[in-house]
C-alpha atoms as a printed R data frame, in Angstrom:
    type eleno elety resid chain resno       x       y       z
1   ATOM     1    CA   MET     A     1  14.684  28.906  40.197
2   ATOM     2    CA   ALA     A     2  14.854  31.311  37.249
3   ATOM     3    CA   THR     A     3  18.419  30.218  36.566
4   ATOM     4    CA   GLU     A     4  17.391  26.557  36.540
5   ATOM     5    CA   ALA     A     5  14.511  27.294  34.164
6   ATOM     6    CA   SER     A     6  16.735  29.199  31.759
7   ATOM     7    CA   THR     A     7  19.332  26.442  31.878
8   ATOM     8    CA   SER     A     8  16.667  23.847  31.099
9   ATOM     9    CA   ALA     A     9  15.346  25.912  28.202
10  ATOM    10    CA   ALA     A    10  18.850  26.313  26.831
11  ATOM    11    CA   ALA     A    11  19.403  22.579  27.044
12  ATOM    12    CA   GLY     A    12  16.171  22.017  25.163
13  ATOM    13    CA   ALA     A    13  17.176  24.487  22.478
14  ATOM    14    CA   ARG     A    14  20.381  22.501  21.992
15  ATOM    15    CA   GLY     A    15  18.314  19.362  21.452
16  ATOM    16    CA   GLY     A    16  19.362  17.821  24.750
17  ATOM    17    CA   SER     A    17  16.301  15.567  25.087
18  ATOM    18    CA   TRP     A    18  13.254  14.351  23.216
19  ATOM    19    CA   VAL     A    19  10.738  16.299  25.293
20  ATOM    20    CA   GLU     A    20  12.626  19.526  25.866
21  ATOM    21    CA   GLY     A    21  14.457  19.521  22.537
22  ATOM    22    CA   MET     A    22  11.362  19.619  20.285
23  ATOM    23    CA   SER     A    23   9.062  22.582  20.010
24  ATOM    24    CA   ALA     A    24   5.299  22.181  19.832
25  ATOM    25    CA   ASP     A    25   5.395  23.037  16.116
26  ATOM    26    CA   ASN     A    26   8.062  20.414  15.447
27  ATOM    27    CA   ILE     A    27   5.951  17.785  17.195
28  ATOM    28    CA   LYS     A    28   2.915  18.765  15.115
29  ATOM    29    CA   GLY     A    29   4.985  18.569  11.950
30  ATOM    30    CA   LEU     A    30   6.357  15.173  13.011
31  ATOM    31    CA   VAL     A    31   2.880  13.748  13.650
32  ATOM    32    CA   LEU     A    32   1.620  15.080  10.310
33  ATOM    33    CA   ALA     A    33   4.640  13.681   8.442
34  ATOM    34    CA   LEU     A    34   4.182  10.249  10.027
35  ATOM    35    CA   SER     A    35   0.455  10.330   9.234
36  ATOM    36    CA   SER     A    36   1.287  11.274   5.669
37  ATOM    37    CA   SER     A    37   3.618   8.277   5.290
38  ATOM    38    CA   LEU     A    38   0.931   5.981   6.702
39  ATOM    39    CA   PHE     A    39  -1.787   7.203   4.326
40  ATOM    40    CA   ILE     A    40   0.411   7.331   1.228
41  ATOM    41    CA   GLY     A    41   1.992   3.952   1.891
42  ATOM    42    CA   ALA     A    42  -1.452   2.394   2.328
43  ATOM    43    CA   SER     A    43  -2.821   4.144  -0.771
44  ATOM    44    CA   PHE     A    44  -0.388   2.302  -3.053
45  ATOM    45    CA   ILE     A    45  -1.707  -1.061  -1.910
46  ATOM    46    CA   VAL     A    46  -5.381  -0.075  -2.032
47  ATOM    47    CA   LYS     A    47  -5.001   1.341  -5.546
48  ATOM    48    CA   LYS     A    48  -3.140  -1.745  -6.708
49  ATOM    49    CA   LYS     A    49  -5.942  -3.987  -5.456
50  ATOM    50    CA   GLY     A    50  -8.418  -1.706  -7.209
51  ATOM    51    CA   LEU     A    51  -6.456  -1.940 -10.458
52  ATOM    52    CA   LYS     A    52  -6.348  -5.712 -10.253
53  ATOM    53    CA   LYS     A    53 -10.061  -5.927  -9.566
54  ATOM    54    CA   ALA     A    54 -10.869  -3.546 -12.423
55  ATOM    55    CA   GLY     A    55  -8.508  -5.382 -14.783
56  ATOM    56    CA   ALA     A    56 -10.259  -8.671 -14.108
57  ATOM    57    CA   SER     A    57 -13.457  -7.349 -15.693
58  ATOM    58    CA   GLY     A    58 -12.181  -4.776 -18.173
59  ATOM    59    CA   VAL     A    59  -9.161  -3.455 -20.051
60  ATOM    60    CA   ARG     A    60  -6.152  -3.181 -17.771
61  ATOM    61    CA   ALA     A    61  -4.528   0.184 -17.084
62  ATOM    62    CA   GLY     A    62  -1.135  -1.028 -18.261
63  ATOM    63    CA   VAL     A    63  -2.432  -1.480 -21.800
64  ATOM    64    CA   GLY     A    64  -4.359   1.777 -21.925
65  ATOM    65    CA   GLY     A    65  -7.623   0.851 -20.235
66  ATOM    66    CA   TYR     A    66  -9.591   3.129 -17.922
67  ATOM    67    CA   SER     A    67 -11.947   0.641 -16.297
68  ATOM    68    CA   TYR     A    68 -10.310   1.428 -12.958
69  ATOM    69    CA   LEU     A    69 -12.157   4.754 -12.960
70  ATOM    70    CA   TYR     A    70 -15.340   2.777 -12.269
71  ATOM    71    CA   GLU     A    71 -13.765   0.829  -9.415
72  ATOM    72    CA   PRO     A    72 -14.606   2.196  -5.904
73  ATOM    73    CA   LEU     A    73 -11.518   0.534  -4.420
74  ATOM    74    CA   TRP     A    74  -9.227   2.498  -6.729
75  ATOM    75    CA   TRP     A    75 -10.945   5.733  -5.751
76  ATOM    76    CA   ALA     A    76 -10.589   4.798  -2.085
77  ATOM    77    CA   GLY     A    77  -6.845   4.508  -2.670
78  ATOM    78    CA   MET     A    78  -6.744   7.838  -4.491
79  ATOM    79    CA   ILE     A    79  -8.628   9.582  -1.665
80  ATOM    80    CA   THR     A    80  -6.216   8.017   0.828
81  ATOM    81    CA   MET     A    81  -3.283   9.389  -1.144
82  ATOM    82    CA   ILE     A    82  -4.846  12.860  -1.262
83  ATOM    83    CA   VAL     A    83  -5.313  12.803   2.517
84  ATOM    84    CA   GLY     A    84  -1.646  11.855   2.860
85  ATOM    85    CA   GLU     A    85  -0.520  14.662   0.578
86  ATOM    86    CA   VAL     A    86  -2.592  17.189   2.525
87  ATOM    87    CA   ALA     A    87  -0.965  15.978   5.738
88  ATOM    88    CA   ASN     A    88   2.450  16.290   4.128
89  ATOM    89    CA   PHE     A    89   1.627  19.817   2.956
90  ATOM    90    CA   ALA     A    90   0.571  20.778   6.473
91  ATOM    91    CA   ALA     A    91   3.714  19.219   7.981
92  ATOM    92    CA   TYR     A    92   5.924  21.684   6.114
93  ATOM    93    CA   ALA     A    93   4.022  24.551   7.721
94  ATOM    94    CA   PHE     A    94   5.044  23.397  11.198
95  ATOM    95    CA   ALA     A    95   8.443  21.721  10.901
96  ATOM    96    CA   PRO     A    96  11.690  22.265   8.962
97  ATOM    97    CA   ALA     A    97  12.056  20.508   5.610
98  ATOM    98    CA   ILE     A    98  15.137  18.746   6.972
99  ATOM    99    CA   LEU     A    99  12.788  16.932   9.387
100 ATOM   100    CA   VAL     A   100   9.766  16.348   7.149
101 ATOM   101    CA   THR     A   101  11.308  15.308   3.820
102 ATOM   102    CA   PRO     A   102  13.496  12.359   4.945
103 ATOM   103    CA   LEU     A   103  10.567  10.867   6.874
104 ATOM   104    CA   GLY     A   104   8.923  10.179   3.533
105 ATOM   105    CA   ALA     A   105  10.978   6.981   3.419
106 ATOM   106    CA   LEU     A   106   8.711   5.503   6.100
107 ATOM   107    CA   SER     A   107   5.913   5.026   3.569
108 ATOM   108    CA   ILE     A   108   7.916   2.236   1.987
109 ATOM   109    CA   ILE     A   109   7.714   0.335   5.280
110 ATOM   110    CA   VAL     A   110   3.931   0.750   5.342
111 ATOM   111    CA   SER     A   111   3.725  -0.436   1.729
112 ATOM   112    CA   ALA     A   112   6.015  -3.407   2.325
113 ATOM   113    CA   VAL     A   113   4.121  -4.582   5.410
114 ATOM   114    CA   LEU     A   114   0.689  -4.161   3.826
115 ATOM   115    CA   ALA     A   115   1.864  -5.855   0.615
116 ATOM   116    CA   ASP     A   116   2.994  -8.822   2.677
117 ATOM   117    CA   ILE     A   117  -0.387  -9.005   4.434
118 ATOM   118    CA   MET     A   118  -2.836  -8.024   1.684
119 ATOM   119    CA   LEU     A   119  -1.052  -8.909  -1.574
120 ATOM   120    CA   LYS     A   120   0.986 -11.868  -0.304
121 ATOM   121    CA   GLU     A   121   4.193 -10.255  -1.608
122 ATOM   122    CA   LYS     A   122   6.604 -11.708   0.909
123 ATOM   123    CA   LEU     A   123   9.197  -9.419   2.446
124 ATOM   124    CA   HIS     A   124  12.742 -10.785   2.239
125 ATOM   125    CA   ILE     A   125  14.845 -10.880   5.404
126 ATOM   126    CA   PHE     A   126  17.056  -8.136   3.978
127 ATOM   127    CA   GLY     A   127  13.915  -6.145   3.251
128 ATOM   128    CA   ILE     A   128  13.112  -6.313   6.951
129 ATOM   129    CA   LEU     A   129  16.645  -5.074   7.651
130 ATOM   130    CA   GLY     A   130  15.995  -2.193   5.231
131 ATOM   131    CA   CYS     A   131  12.846  -1.288   7.169
132 ATOM   132    CA   VAL     A   132  14.815  -1.280  10.414
133 ATOM   133    CA   LEU     A   133  17.469   0.989   8.873
134 ATOM   134    CA   CYS     A   134  14.777   3.426   7.712
135 ATOM   135    CA   VAL     A   135  13.289   3.537  11.207
136 ATOM   136    CA   VAL     A   136  16.704   4.022  12.860
137 ATOM   137    CA   GLY     A   137  17.677   6.779  10.424
138 ATOM   138    CA   SER     A   138  14.343   8.538  10.790
139 ATOM   139    CA   THR     A   139  14.555   8.393  14.574
140 ATOM   140    CA   THR     A   140  18.058   9.852  14.469
141 ATOM   141    CA   ILE     A   141  16.900  12.787  12.354
142 ATOM   142    CA   VAL     A   142  13.834  13.409  14.519
143 ATOM   143    CA   LEU     A   143  15.870  13.512  17.716
144 ATOM   144    CA   HIS     A   144  18.386  15.997  16.283
145 ATOM   145    CA   ALA     A   145  16.247  18.109  13.935
146 ATOM   146    CA   PRO     A   146  16.503  21.903  14.237
147 ATOM   147    CA   GLN     A   147  13.679  23.936  15.718
148 ATOM   148    CA   GLU     A   148  11.254  25.568  13.315
149 ATOM   149    CA   ARG     A   149  12.065  29.189  12.583
150 ATOM   150    CA   GLU     A   150   9.634  31.698  14.095
151 ATOM   151    CA   ILE     A   151   7.940  33.536  11.222
152 ATOM   152    CA   GLU     A   152   5.380  36.303  11.640
153 ATOM   153    CA   SER     A   153   4.194  36.830   8.055
154 ATOM   154    CA   VAL     A   154   4.584  35.551   4.514
155 ATOM   155    CA   ALA     A   155   6.499  38.744   3.734
156 ATOM   156    CA   GLU     A   156   9.241  37.489   6.031
157 ATOM   157    CA   VAL     A   157   9.434  34.252   4.030
158 ATOM   158    CA   TRP     A   158   9.617  36.305   0.845
159 ATOM   159    CA   ASP     A   159  12.560  38.222   2.292
160 ATOM   160    CA   LEU     A   160  14.325  34.916   2.950
161 ATOM   161    CA   ALA     A   161  13.574  33.744  -0.592
162 ATOM   162    CA   THR     A   162  14.943  36.925  -2.135
163 ATOM   163    CA   GLU     A   163  18.238  36.968  -0.275
164 ATOM   164    CA   PRO     A   164  21.243  36.880  -2.657
165 ATOM   165    CA   VAL     A   165  22.421  33.416  -1.626
166 ATOM   166    CA   PHE     A   166  19.082  31.720  -2.248
167 ATOM   167    CA   LEU     A   167  18.503  33.696  -5.456
168 ATOM   168    CA   PHE     A   168  21.874  32.402  -6.642
169 ATOM   169    CA   TYR     A   169  20.816  28.838  -5.800
170 ATOM   170    CA   ALA     A   170  17.461  29.300  -7.570
171 ATOM   171    CA   ALA     A   171  19.215  30.726 -10.636
172 ATOM   172    CA   ILE     A   172  21.529  27.709 -10.805
173 ATOM   173    CA   VAL     A   173  18.561  25.343 -10.446
174 ATOM   174    CA   LEU     A   174  16.573  27.066 -13.192
175 ATOM   175    CA   ALA     A   175  19.566  27.257 -15.526
176 ATOM   176    CA   ALA     A   176  20.371  23.574 -15.008
177 ATOM   177    CA   THR     A   177  16.717  22.642 -15.508
178 ATOM   178    CA   PHE     A   178  16.429  24.497 -18.809
179 ATOM   179    CA   VAL     A   179  19.686  22.987 -20.048
180 ATOM   180    CA   LEU     A   180  18.458  19.497 -19.189
181 ATOM   181    CA   ILE     A   181  15.036  20.046 -20.787
182 ATOM   182    CA   PHE     A   182  16.125  21.704 -24.036
183 ATOM   183    CA   ARG     A   183  19.605  20.264 -24.529
184 ATOM   184    CA   PHE     A   184  19.856  16.831 -22.945
185 ATOM   185    CA   ILE     A   185  16.339  15.380 -22.830
186 ATOM   186    CA   PRO     A   186  15.804  15.338 -26.625
187 ATOM   187    CA   GLN     A   187  19.101  13.495 -27.074
188 ATOM   188    CA   TYR     A   188  19.558  11.418 -23.918
189 ATOM   189    CA   GLY     A   189  16.143  11.271 -22.223
190 ATOM   190    CA   GLN     A   190  15.387   7.725 -23.350
191 ATOM   191    CA   THR     A   191  18.793   6.304 -22.451
192 ATOM   192    CA   HIS     A   192  20.129   8.199 -19.409
193 ATOM   193    CA   ILE     A   193  18.066   7.957 -16.237
194 ATOM   194    CA   MET     A   194  19.694  10.976 -14.582
195 ATOM   195    CA   VAL     A   195  18.248  13.401 -17.149
196 ATOM   196    CA   TYR     A   196  14.578  13.047 -16.159
197 ATOM   197    CA   ILE     A   197  15.389  12.542 -12.488
198 ATOM   198    CA   GLY     A   198  17.640  15.598 -12.531
199 ATOM   199    CA   VAL     A   199  14.791  17.817 -13.704
200 ATOM   200    CA   CYS     A   200  12.364  16.374 -11.127
201 ATOM   201    CA   SER     A   201  14.842  16.751  -8.258
202 ATOM   202    CA   LEU     A   202  16.012  20.260  -9.099
203 ATOM   203    CA   VAL     A   203  12.489  21.606  -9.566
204 ATOM   204    CA   GLY     A   204  11.330  19.607  -6.547
205 ATOM   205    CA   SER     A   205  13.701  21.433  -4.212
206 ATOM   206    CA   LEU     A   206  12.115  24.746  -5.208
207 ATOM   207    CA   SER     A   207   8.595  23.321  -4.979
208 ATOM   208    CA   VAL     A   208   9.138  22.221  -1.364
209 ATOM   209    CA   MET     A   209  10.374  25.685  -0.390
210 ATOM   210    CA   SER     A   210   7.291  27.223  -2.015
211 ATOM   211    CA   VAL     A   211   4.982  24.641  -0.431
212 ATOM   212    CA   LYS     A   212   6.472  25.470   2.954
213 ATOM   213    CA   ALA     A   213   5.989  29.195   2.354
214 ATOM   214    CA   LEU     A   214   2.380  28.669   1.274
215 ATOM   215    CA   GLY     A   215   1.761  26.366   4.240
216 ATOM   216    CA   ILE     A   216   3.088  29.001   6.638
217 ATOM   217    CA   ALA     A   217   0.837  31.611   5.015
218 ATOM   218    CA   LEU     A   218  -2.223  29.408   5.453
219 ATOM   219    CA   LYS     A   219  -1.280  28.528   9.031
220 ATOM   220    CA   LEU     A   220  -0.989  32.201   9.925
221 ATOM   221    CA   THR     A   221  -4.253  32.953   8.110
222 ATOM   222    CA   PHE     A   222  -6.137  30.288  10.062
223 ATOM   223    CA   SER     A   223  -4.663  31.656  13.292
224 ATOM   224    CA   GLY     A   224  -6.229  35.067  12.597
225 ATOM   225    CA   MET     A   225  -3.455  36.865  10.679
226 ATOM   226    CA   ASN     A   226  -4.746  37.010   7.122
227 ATOM   227    CA   GLN     A   227  -1.885  36.421   4.670
228 ATOM   228    CA   LEU     A   228  -4.059  36.173   1.567
229 ATOM   229    CA   ILE     A   229  -3.954  39.938   1.198
230 ATOM   230    CA   TYR     A   230  -0.228  39.818   0.449
231 ATOM   231    CA   PRO     A   231   0.837  39.354  -3.200
232 ATOM   232    CA   GLN     A   232   3.734  37.167  -1.997
233 ATOM   233    CA   THR     A   233   1.247  34.457  -1.007
234 ATOM   234    CA   TRP     A   234  -0.074  34.256  -4.555
235 ATOM   235    CA   MET     A   235   3.430  34.355  -6.016
236 ATOM   236    CA   PHE     A   236   4.356  31.307  -3.952
237 ATOM   237    CA   THR     A   237   1.110  29.643  -5.099
238 ATOM   238    CA   ILE     A   238   2.049  30.159  -8.752
239 ATOM   239    CA   VAL     A   239   5.512  28.708  -8.141
240 ATOM   240    CA   VAL     A   240   4.012  25.675  -6.369
241 ATOM   241    CA   VAL     A   241   1.640  24.917  -9.265
242 ATOM   242    CA   ALA     A   242   4.347  25.383 -11.922
243 ATOM   243    CA   CYS     A   243   6.870  23.231 -10.072
244 ATOM   244    CA   ILE     A   244   4.408  20.437  -9.303
245 ATOM   245    CA   LEU     A   245   3.221  20.211 -12.912
246 ATOM   246    CA   THR     A   246   6.834  20.042 -14.097
247 ATOM   247    CA   GLN     A   247   7.692  17.368 -11.534
248 ATOM   248    CA   MET     A   248   4.677  15.228 -12.434
249 ATOM   249    CA   ASN     A   249   5.404  15.482 -16.143
250 ATOM   250    CA   TYR     A   250   9.032  14.395 -15.980
251 ATOM   251    CA   LEU     A   251   8.544  11.870 -13.190
252 ATOM   252    CA   ASN     A   252   5.892  10.210 -15.358
253 ATOM   253    CA   LYS     A   253   8.390  10.118 -18.217
254 ATOM   254    CA   ALA     A   254  11.058   8.581 -15.977
255 ATOM   255    CA   LEU     A   255   8.689   5.911 -14.632
256 ATOM   256    CA   ASP     A   256   7.392   5.185 -18.119
257 ATOM   257    CA   THR     A   257  10.907   4.734 -19.516
258 ATOM   258    CA   PHE     A   258  12.988   3.192 -16.745
259 ATOM   259    CA   ASN     A   259  12.543   0.503 -14.124
260 ATOM   260    CA   THR     A   260  10.723   1.735 -11.028
261 ATOM   261    CA   ALA     A   261  13.124  -0.107  -8.738
262 ATOM   262    CA   VAL     A   262  15.937   2.004 -10.227
263 ATOM   263    CA   VAL     A   263  14.077   5.316 -10.478
264 ATOM   264    CA   SER     A   264  12.710   5.350  -6.926
265 ATOM   265    CA   PRO     A   265  15.886   5.227  -4.797
266 ATOM   266    CA   ILE     A   266  17.820   7.549  -7.114
267 ATOM   267    CA   TYR     A   267  15.011  10.094  -7.176
268 ATOM   268    CA   TYR     A   268  14.537   9.899  -3.416
269 ATOM   269    CA   THR     A   269  18.261  10.476  -2.868
270 ATOM   270    CA   MET     A   270  18.548  13.445  -5.232
271 ATOM   271    CA   PHE     A   271  15.231  15.026  -4.278
272 ATOM   272    CA   THR     A   272  15.832  14.817  -0.542
273 ATOM   273    CA   SER     A   273  19.455  15.965  -0.791
274 ATOM   274    CA   LEU     A   274  18.580  19.032  -2.871
275 ATOM   275    CA   THR     A   275  15.576  19.828  -0.662
276 ATOM   276    CA   ILE     A   276  17.745  19.769   2.454
277 ATOM   277    CA   LEU     A   277  20.312  21.977   0.702
278 ATOM   278    CA   ALA     A   278  17.620  24.464  -0.358
279 ATOM   279    CA   SER     A   279  16.157  24.548   3.147
280 ATOM   280    CA   VAL     A   280  19.575  25.095   4.719
281 ATOM   281    CA   ILE     A   281  20.195  28.011   2.352
282 ATOM   282    CA   MET     A   282  16.770  29.646   2.532
283 ATOM   283    CA   PHE     A   283  15.683  28.998   6.130
284 ATOM   284    CA   LYS     A   284  19.220  28.700   7.561
285 ATOM   285    CA   ASP     A   285  18.321  25.532   9.479
286 ATOM   286    CA   TRP     A   286  21.894  24.719  10.401
287 ATOM   287    CA   ASP     A   287  22.561  28.173  11.839
288 ATOM   288    CA   ARG     A   288  20.577  27.082  14.890
289 ATOM   289    CA   GLN     A   289  22.551  23.864  15.403
290 ATOM   290    CA   ASN     A   290  26.004  22.784  16.474
291 ATOM   291    CA   PRO     A   291  28.330  20.624  14.312
292 ATOM   292    CA   THR     A   292  27.532  17.460  16.273
293 ATOM   293    CA   GLN     A   293  23.806  17.765  15.554
294 ATOM   294    CA   ILE     A   294  24.440  18.436  11.868
295 ATOM   295    CA   VAL     A   295  26.730  15.428  11.472
296 ATOM   296    CA   THR     A   296  24.251  13.219  13.339
297 ATOM   297    CA   GLU     A   297  21.424  14.330  11.031
298 ATOM   298    CA   MET     A   298  23.519  13.490   7.980
299 ATOM   299    CA   CYS     A   299  24.320  10.071   9.431
300 ATOM   300    CA   GLY     A   300  20.605   9.497   9.937
301 ATOM   301    CA   PHE     A   301  19.935  10.526   6.341
302 ATOM   302    CA   VAL     A   302  22.597   8.138   5.021
303 ATOM   303    CA   THR     A   303  21.077   5.358   7.144
304 ATOM   304    CA   ILE     A   304  17.666   6.003   5.559
305 ATOM   305    CA   LEU     A   305  19.229   5.929   2.087
306 ATOM   306    CA   SER     A   306  20.868   2.589   2.891
307 ATOM   307    CA   GLY     A   307  17.560   1.141   4.037
308 ATOM   308    CA   THR     A   308  15.760   2.477   0.969
309 ATOM   309    CA   PHE     A   309  18.244   0.993  -1.486
310 ATOM   310    CA   LEU     A   310  18.235  -2.310   0.395
311 ATOM   311    CA   LEU     A   311  14.441  -2.515   0.298
312 ATOM   312    CA   HIS     A   312  14.310  -1.867  -3.425
313 ATOM   313    CA   LYS     A   313  17.121  -4.310  -4.116
314 ATOM   314    CA   THR     A   314  15.505  -7.130  -2.140
315 ATOM   315    CA   LYS     A   315  12.233  -6.695  -4.006
316 ATOM   316    CA   ASP     A   316  14.061  -8.460  -6.864
317 ATOM   317    CA   MET     A   317  14.775 -11.405  -4.581
318 ATOM   318    CA   VAL     A   318  11.136 -11.564  -3.532
319 ATOM   319    CA   ASP     A   319   9.927 -11.565  -7.118
320 ATOM   320    CA   GLY     A   320  12.554 -14.055  -8.223
321 ATOM   321    CA   LEU     A   321  14.137 -11.608 -10.637
322 ATOM   322    CA   PRO     A   322  17.848 -11.640 -11.449
323 ATOM   323    CA   PRO     A   323  20.132  -9.726  -9.047
324 ATOM   324    CA   THR     A   324  20.647  -6.886 -11.496
325 ATOM   325    CA   LEU     A   325  17.633  -5.289 -13.149
326 ATOM   326    CA   PRO     A   326  17.859  -3.578 -16.513
327 ATOM   327    CA   ILE     A   327  17.641   0.150 -16.036
328 ATOM   328    CA   ARG     A   328  15.417   0.706 -19.042
329 ATOM   329    CA   ILE     A   329  12.167  -1.207 -19.410
330 ATOM   330    CA   PRO     A   330   9.285  -1.297 -21.892
331 ATOM   331    CA   LYS     A   331   6.595   1.302 -21.328
332 ATOM   332    CA   HIS     A   332   4.046  -1.255 -20.126
333 ATOM   333    CA   ASP     A   333   4.388  -4.621 -18.463
334 ATOM   334    CA   GLU     A   334   2.630  -7.521 -20.077
335 ATOM   335    CA   ASP     A   335   0.004  -7.819 -17.369
336 ATOM   336    CA   GLY     A   336  -0.297  -4.112 -16.766
337 ATOM   337    CA   TYR     A   337   0.637  -4.243 -13.111
338 ATOM   338    CA   GLY     A   338   4.404  -4.144 -13.050
339 ATOM   339    CA   ALA     A   339   6.910  -6.669 -11.797
340 ATOM   340    CA   GLU     A   340   9.056  -4.479  -9.659
341 ATOM   341    CA   GLY     A   341   7.080  -5.191  -6.503
342 ATOM   342    CA   ILE     A   342   5.379  -2.642  -4.314
343 ATOM   343    CA   PRO     A   343   4.259   0.001  -4.420
344 ATOM   344    CA   LEU     A   344   2.971  -0.214  -7.980
345 ATOM   345    CA   ARG     A   345   2.827   3.160  -9.689
346 ATOM   346    CA   SER     A   346   1.541   4.108 -13.110
347 ATOM   347    CA   ALA     A   347   0.033   7.135 -14.755
348 ATOM   348    CA   ALA     A   348  -3.360   5.609 -13.988
349 ATOM   349    CA   GLU     A   349  -2.671   5.552 -10.288
350 ATOM   350    CA   GLY     A   350  -1.547   9.137 -10.069
351 ATOM   351    CA   LEU     A   351   1.703  10.559  -8.749
352 ATOM   352    CA   PRO     A   352   2.457  12.305  -5.462
353 ATOM   353    CA   LEU     A   353   2.997  16.030  -5.467
354 ATOM   354    CA   ARG     A   354   6.186  15.655  -3.470
355 ATOM   355    CA   SER     A   355   9.005  13.221  -2.954
356 ATOM   356    CA   PRO     A   356   8.177   9.739  -4.226
357 ATOM   357    CA   ARG     A   357   8.386   8.763  -0.594
358 ATOM   358    CA   ALA     A   358  11.212   6.437  -1.293
359 ATOM   359    CA   ALA     A   359   8.655   3.756  -1.922
360 ATOM   360    CA   GLU     A   360   8.283   4.942  -5.446
């Protein structure tokens, strides 16, 4: 009997089945990540309806108006987004980033479906295929994701973050970020989309690692092991705030300068790829997996990317736009709401503190 139990546990550790292969923490992280996609995807539509309603009786946000601040529907959308971001934050405390981050693409499905129902923005047949690809890719990653690493204190996370390999990665990220900000942005920021997106993606990979560390600290604190007494907790907090402010600043610049339908899939691809790389280096996710699982996860990720690009491309067909969109667009659309389809994003609507969820 003991032999059978140990064999079953070993099979579960190798990811042999859905039930045995996922730990309780991974399941919690999965549920939180899915909830986050649901709330964030819905928030785009609610905020867009609020913006339209506010614009009908005041100055539209796209031309500098702030009448939306008096619109309850817009605030309902903002609260929904905040709830989604909190759920996303909590998901990183329970599950590996390689599981949580790619699932952000599911919010685009929520946005597309709700836009079809509430905004009458019809979903093209290839858009439906894109949704299916996102679901298939996400399912593949979920079924083969590594188990969450057992961590006893935030000091242990700090030890992982200060290992030579991750310090080398962080140094490269910071060096590349400073070069982009001080050398390339002044000269190429308005003409080359990869400059702004590069800064957001590089800094974003560090922000997710810090968010995960802070989430673990809070999870342990709520379970009775106070981590707020450790200076490492506050160091991670400072890094989170600095990284998020940098991301928001340069993502706003990218969205204000280039077409959303171009920015969103590129940013999602770079952000998610670098986040997975950072997680593999810092938390050694792949050390607990065999080559077959790793390759399957990457195939799932590529499938999600394919679905994301297809969804954004078919938005042009829905809107009746030409097959190829210009990469650079004016800062504000004529009507203030954007023609790229859903989900509409502007500085007035606010930006997520994480991946643009592929929908953006």
